[in-house]
């Protein structure tokens, strides 16, 4: 869609939304300074994008339903962002939204640019894993951040992302998800969302961070391989019905904006406390794998750099910066 077409489409949608009932072709053509034939052409294009627009002779047009398409028009409508600009770039299919956002950031894209795609050819998870990214079902979103912080604080941005995702799931669907350190969002022990935090930094300063979110929304778990079906779920699977991807994306962006601002303006303690309370990690007996080593112990929480602190059976305190929790029990 060209930019000029884009803004005409937006003007037509706004006019239809503001009109009480049917809006005549004549009124639209006067308001927008376009011929009635041009208006009709745009209506057909909008229908092609999935907008349900009814037309009646002598009455005009009425907007019946908006599509659940992840377009900047739909997501950006009345989006309330303060710290982040919310500069939305939406795509049909990309290799990976994190890869694209990273390239954009290298070329100077500003903080707050958000890359969203309907599908990823090579969606990436942590530790070199693949992230299954079928077309038109889930959310694949990456945001560029340029925080003025020292590199050791970057892992805390993953917690900002996890908190935002949990709050968005709760606010949008009343869905109570659990957290598995560091970045897994689970429901009933199965993975619903994950985060991938990538950084470009020098020794003492962060150039940029790309924070990537994958959230399984309207995915039928039947399309997953048998192996993944055991481990993954989606919001649709949990609730038993489809959900609005657009509404969820808007909510998630507003939560990211809020918690990123809280991180920068109110400090790391707040993020650590909030993550510890949503993850309910203190006192859990964990088995953690980190770079080939296994650690067993009772979780004492996160330290000020966001590292997981375990008290081992030999009463040693270990800090783990990256890894996977393999097992959990309450003490
Ligand atoms: C994980 O749990 O291992 C992290 C998964 C992160 C997936 C998201 S989808 C959007 C963004 N682009 C990617 O290639 N990965 C992240």
mmCIF file with all atom_site columns, N, CA and C in Angstrom, residues 137-138 175 187 190-192 216-224 229-243:
data_model
loop_
_atom_site.group_PDB
_atom_site.id
_atom_site.type_symbol
_atom_site.label_atom_id
_atom_site.label_alt_id
_atom_site.label_comp_id
_atom_site.label_asym_id
_atom_site.label_entity_id
_atom_site.label_seq_id
_atom_site.pdbx_PDB_ins_code
_atom_site.Cartn_x
_atom_site.Cartn_y
_atom_site.Cartn_z
_atom_site.occupancy
_atom_site.B_iso_or_equiv
_atom_site.pdbx_formal_charge
_atom_site.auth_seq_id
_atom_site.auth_comp_id
_atom_site.auth_asym_id
_atom_site.auth_atom_id
_atom_site.pdbx_PDB_model_num
ATOM 1  N N  . UNK A 1 137 ? -1.581  -15.749 12.558 1.00 0.00 ? 137 UNK A N  1
ATOM 2  C CA . UNK A 1 137 ? -2.208  -16.363 13.738 1.00 0.00 ? 137 UNK A CA 1
ATOM 3  C C  . UNK A 1 137 ? -1.720  -15.755 15.051 1.00 0.00 ? 137 UNK A C  1
ATOM 4  N N  . UNK A 1 138 ? -0.433  -15.464 15.105 1.00 0.00 ? 138 UNK A N  1
ATOM 5  C CA . UNK A 1 138 ? 0.177   -15.058 16.369 1.00 0.00 ? 138 UNK A CA 1
ATOM 6  C C  . UNK A 1 138 ? 0.685   -13.629 16.290 1.00 0.00 ? 138 UNK A C  1
ATOM 7  N N  . UNK A 1 175 ? -6.310  -13.741 31.550 1.00 0.00 ? 175 UNK A N  1
ATOM 8  C CA . UNK A 1 175 ? -5.555  -14.995 31.535 1.00 0.00 ? 175 UNK A CA 1
ATOM 9  C C  . UNK A 1 175 ? -4.374  -14.860 32.498 1.00 0.00 ? 175 UNK A C  1
ATOM 10 N N  . UNK A 1 187 ? 1.290   -21.212 30.370 1.00 0.00 ? 187 UNK A N  1
ATOM 11 C CA . UNK A 1 187 ? -0.037  -21.450 30.939 1.00 0.00 ? 187 UNK A CA 1
ATOM 12 C C  . UNK A 1 187 ? -0.182  -22.964 31.063 1.00 0.00 ? 187 UNK A C  1
ATOM 13 N N  . UNK A 1 190 ? 2.649   -25.027 29.809 1.00 0.00 ? 190 UNK A N  1
ATOM 14 C CA . UNK A 1 190 ? 3.026   -24.997 28.386 1.00 0.00 ? 190 UNK A CA 1
ATOM 15 C C  . UNK A 1 190 ? 3.344   -23.565 27.953 1.00 0.00 ? 190 UNK A C  1
ATOM 16 N N  . UNK A 1 191 ? 4.247   -23.464 27.008 1.00 0.00 ? 191 UNK A N  1
ATOM 17 C CA . UNK A 1 191 ? 4.742   -22.134 26.634 1.00 0.00 ? 191 UNK A CA 1
ATOM 18 C C  . UNK A 1 191 ? 3.737   -21.381 25.761 1.00 0.00 ? 191 UNK A C  1
ATOM 19 N N  . UNK A 1 192 ? 3.446   -20.154 26.162 1.00 0.00 ? 192 UNK A N  1
ATOM 20 C CA . UNK A 1 192 ? 2.501   -19.310 25.425 1.00 0.00 ? 192 UNK A CA 1
ATOM 21 C C  . UNK A 1 192 ? 3.221   -18.138 24.762 1.00 0.00 ? 192 UNK A C  1
ATOM 22 N N  . UNK A 1 216 ? 1.754   -16.616 21.246 1.00 0.00 ? 216 UNK A N  1
ATOM 23 C CA . UNK A 1 216 ? 0.840   -17.504 20.518 1.00 0.00 ? 216 UNK A CA 1
ATOM 24 C C  . UNK A 1 216 ? -0.589  -17.085 20.821 1.00 0.00 ? 216 UNK A C  1
ATOM 25 N N  . UNK A 1 217 ? -1.270  -16.564 19.822 1.00 0.00 ? 217 UNK A N  1
ATOM 26 C CA . UNK A 1 217 ? -2.615  -16.033 20.070 1.00 0.00 ? 217 UNK A CA 1
ATOM 27 C C  . UNK A 1 217 ? -3.698  -16.939 19.474 1.00 0.00 ? 217 UNK A C  1
ATOM 28 N N  . UNK A 1 218 ? -3.844  -16.916 18.125 1.00 0.00 ? 218 UNK A N  1
ATOM 29 C CA . UNK A 1 218 ? -4.931  -17.694 17.518 1.00 0.00 ? 218 UNK A CA 1
ATOM 30 C C  . UNK A 1 218 ? -4.424  -18.940 16.822 1.00 0.00 ? 218 UNK A C  1
ATOM 31 N N  . UNK A 1 219 ? -3.420  -19.563 17.368 1.00 0.00 ? 219 UNK A N  1
ATOM 32 C CA . UNK A 1 219 ? -2.820  -20.739 16.717 1.00 0.00 ? 219 UNK A CA 1
ATOM 33 C C  . UNK A 1 219 ? -3.504  -22.015 17.220 1.00 0.00 ? 219 UNK A C  1
ATOM 34 N N  . UNK A 1 220 ? -3.981  -22.824 16.262 1.00 0.00 ? 220 UNK A N  1
ATOM 35 C CA . UNK A 1 220 ? -4.508  -24.136 16.642 1.00 0.00 ? 220 UNK A CA 1
ATOM 36 C C  . UNK A 1 220 ? -3.297  -24.991 16.977 1.00 0.00 ? 220 UNK A C  1
ATOM 37 N N  . UNK A 1 221 ? -3.287  -25.610 18.132 1.00 0.00 ? 221 UNK A N  1
ATOM 38 C CA . UNK A 1 221 ? -2.081  -26.364 18.502 1.00 0.00 ? 221 UNK A CA 1
ATOM 39 C C  . UNK A 1 221 ? -1.949  -27.638 17.651 1.00 0.00 ? 221 UNK A C  1
ATOM 40 N N  . UNK A 1 222 ? -3.045  -27.992 16.941 1.00 0.00 ? 222 UNK A N  1
ATOM 41 C CA . UNK A 1 222 ? -2.981  -29.182 16.061 1.00 0.00 ? 222 UNK A CA 1
ATOM 42 C C  . UNK A 1 222 ? -1.953  -28.979 14.947 1.00 0.00 ? 222 UNK A C  1
ATOM 43 N N  . UNK A 1 223 ? -1.662  -27.721 14.582 1.00 0.00 ? 223 UNK A N  1
ATOM 44 C CA . UNK A 1 223 ? -0.710  -27.514 13.481 1.00 0.00 ? 223 UNK A CA 1
ATOM 45 C C  . UNK A 1 223 ? 0.744   -27.683 13.953 1.00 0.00 ? 223 UNK A C  1
ATOM 46 N N  . UNK A 1 224 ? 0.940   -27.852 15.244 1.00 0.00 ? 224 UNK A N  1
ATOM 47 C CA . UNK A 1 224 ? 2.313   -28.017 15.761 1.00 0.00 ? 224 UNK A CA 1
ATOM 48 C C  . UNK A 1 224 ? 2.778   -29.461 15.588 1.00 0.00 ? 224 UNK A C  1
ATOM 49 N N  . UNK A 1 229 ? 3.645   -29.828 20.412 1.00 0.00 ? 229 UNK A N  1
ATOM 50 C CA . UNK A 1 229 ? 2.285   -29.857 20.972 1.00 0.00 ? 229 UNK A CA 1
ATOM 51 C C  . UNK A 1 229 ? 2.312   -30.153 22.483 1.00 0.00 ? 229 UNK A C  1
ATOM 52 N N  . UNK A 1 230 ? 3.285   -30.908 22.887 1.00 0.00 ? 230 UNK A N  1
ATOM 53 C CA . UNK A 1 230 ? 3.437   -31.239 24.317 1.00 0.00 ? 230 UNK A CA 1
ATOM 54 C C  . UNK A 1 230 ? 3.855   -30.011 25.121 1.00 0.00 ? 230 UNK A C  1
ATOM 55 N N  . UNK A 1 231 ? 4.570   -29.094 24.405 1.00 0.00 ? 231 UNK A N  1
ATOM 56 C CA . UNK A 1 231 ? 5.263   -28.028 25.149 1.00 0.00 ? 231 UNK A CA 1
ATOM 57 C C  . UNK A 1 231 ? 4.630   -26.652 24.988 1.00 0.00 ? 231 UNK A C  1
ATOM 58 N N  . UNK A 1 232 ? 3.787   -26.477 23.931 1.00 0.00 ? 232 UNK A N  1
ATOM 59 C CA . UNK A 1 232 ? 3.316   -25.114 23.627 1.00 0.00 ? 232 UNK A CA 1
ATOM 60 C C  . UNK A 1 232 ? 1.795   -25.027 23.655 1.00 0.00 ? 232 UNK A C  1
ATOM 61 N N  . UNK A 1 233 ? 1.322   -23.819 23.931 1.00 0.00 ? 233 UNK A N  1
ATOM 62 C CA . UNK A 1 233 ? -0.119  -23.575 23.867 1.00 0.00 ? 233 UNK A CA 1
ATOM 63 C C  . UNK A 1 233 ? -0.362  -22.191 23.260 1.00 0.00 ? 233 UNK A C  1
ATOM 64 N N  . UNK A 1 234 ? -1.647  -21.835 23.108 1.00 0.00 ? 234 UNK A N  1
ATOM 65 C CA . UNK A 1 234 ? -1.974  -20.501 22.584 1.00 0.00 ? 234 UNK A CA 1
ATOM 66 C C  . UNK A 1 234 ? -3.151  -19.962 23.392 1.00 0.00 ? 234 UNK A C  1
ATOM 67 N N  . UNK A 1 235 ? -3.400  -18.666 23.255 1.00 0.00 ? 235 UNK A N  1
ATOM 68 C CA . UNK A 1 235 ? -4.532  -18.067 23.978 1.00 0.00 ? 235 UNK A CA 1
ATOM 69 C C  . UNK A 1 235 ? -5.828  -18.722 23.507 1.00 0.00 ? 235 UNK A C  1
ATOM 70 N N  . UNK A 1 236 ? -5.947  -18.931 22.181 1.00 0.00 ? 236 UNK A N  1
ATOM 71 C CA . UNK A 1 236 ? -7.174  -19.554 21.655 1.00 0.00 ? 236 UNK A CA 1
ATOM 72 C C  . UNK A 1 236 ? -7.377  -20.934 22.267 1.00 0.00 ? 236 UNK A C  1
ATOM 73 N N  . UNK A 1 237 ? -6.314  -21.679 22.371 1.00 0.00 ? 237 UNK A N  1
ATOM 74 C CA . UNK A 1 237 ? -6.383  -23.032 22.947 1.00 0.00 ? 237 UNK A CA 1
ATOM 75 C C  . UNK A 1 237 ? -6.857  -22.960 24.412 1.00 0.00 ? 237 UNK A C  1
ATOM 76 N N  . UNK A 1 238 ? -6.375  -21.976 25.132 1.00 0.00 ? 238 UNK A N  1
ATOM 77 C CA . UNK A 1 238 ? -6.719  -21.874 26.552 1.00 0.00 ? 238 UNK A CA 1
ATOM 78 C C  . UNK A 1 238 ? -8.142  -21.365 26.767 1.00 0.00 ? 238 UNK A C  1
ATOM 79 N N  . UNK A 1 239 ? -8.579  -20.411 25.899 1.00 0.00 ? 239 UNK A N  1
ATOM 80 C CA . UNK A 1 239 ? -9.897  -19.802 26.123 1.00 0.00 ? 239 UNK A CA 1
ATOM 81 C C  . UNK A 1 239 ? -11.013 -20.491 25.343 1.00 0.00 ? 239 UNK A C  1
ATOM 82 N N  . UNK A 1 240 ? -10.627 -21.223 24.303 1.00 0.00 ? 240 UNK A N  1
ATOM 83 C CA . UNK A 1 240 ? -11.634 -21.916 23.498 1.00 0.00 ? 240 UNK A CA 1
ATOM 84 C C  . UNK A 1 240 ? -12.261 -21.039 22.423 1.00 0.00 ? 240 UNK A C  1
ATOM 85 N N  . UNK A 1 241 ? -11.728 -19.844 22.200 1.00 0.00 ? 241 UNK A N  1
ATOM 86 C CA . UNK A 1 241 ? -12.228 -19.010 21.086 1.00 0.00 ? 241 UNK A CA 1
ATOM 87 C C  . UNK A 1 241 ? -11.119 -18.097 20.566 1.00 0.00 ? 241 UNK A C  1
ATOM 88 N N  . UNK A 1 242 ? -11.339 -17.569 19.350 1.00 0.00 ? 242 UNK A N  1
ATOM 89 C CA . UNK A 1 242 ? -10.364 -16.652 18.753 1.00 0.00 ? 242 UNK A CA 1
ATOM 90 C C  . UNK A 1 242 ? -10.351 -15.342 19.537 1.00 0.00 ? 242 UNK A C  1
ATOM 91 N N  . UNK A 1 243 ? -9.238  -14.641 19.457 1.00 0.00 ? 243 UNK A N  1
ATOM 92 C CA . UNK A 1 243 ? -9.150  -13.342 20.142 1.00 0.00 ? 243 UNK A CA 1
ATOM 93 C C  . UNK A 1 243 ? -8.673  -12.282 19.154 1.00 0.00 ? 243 UNK A C  1
#
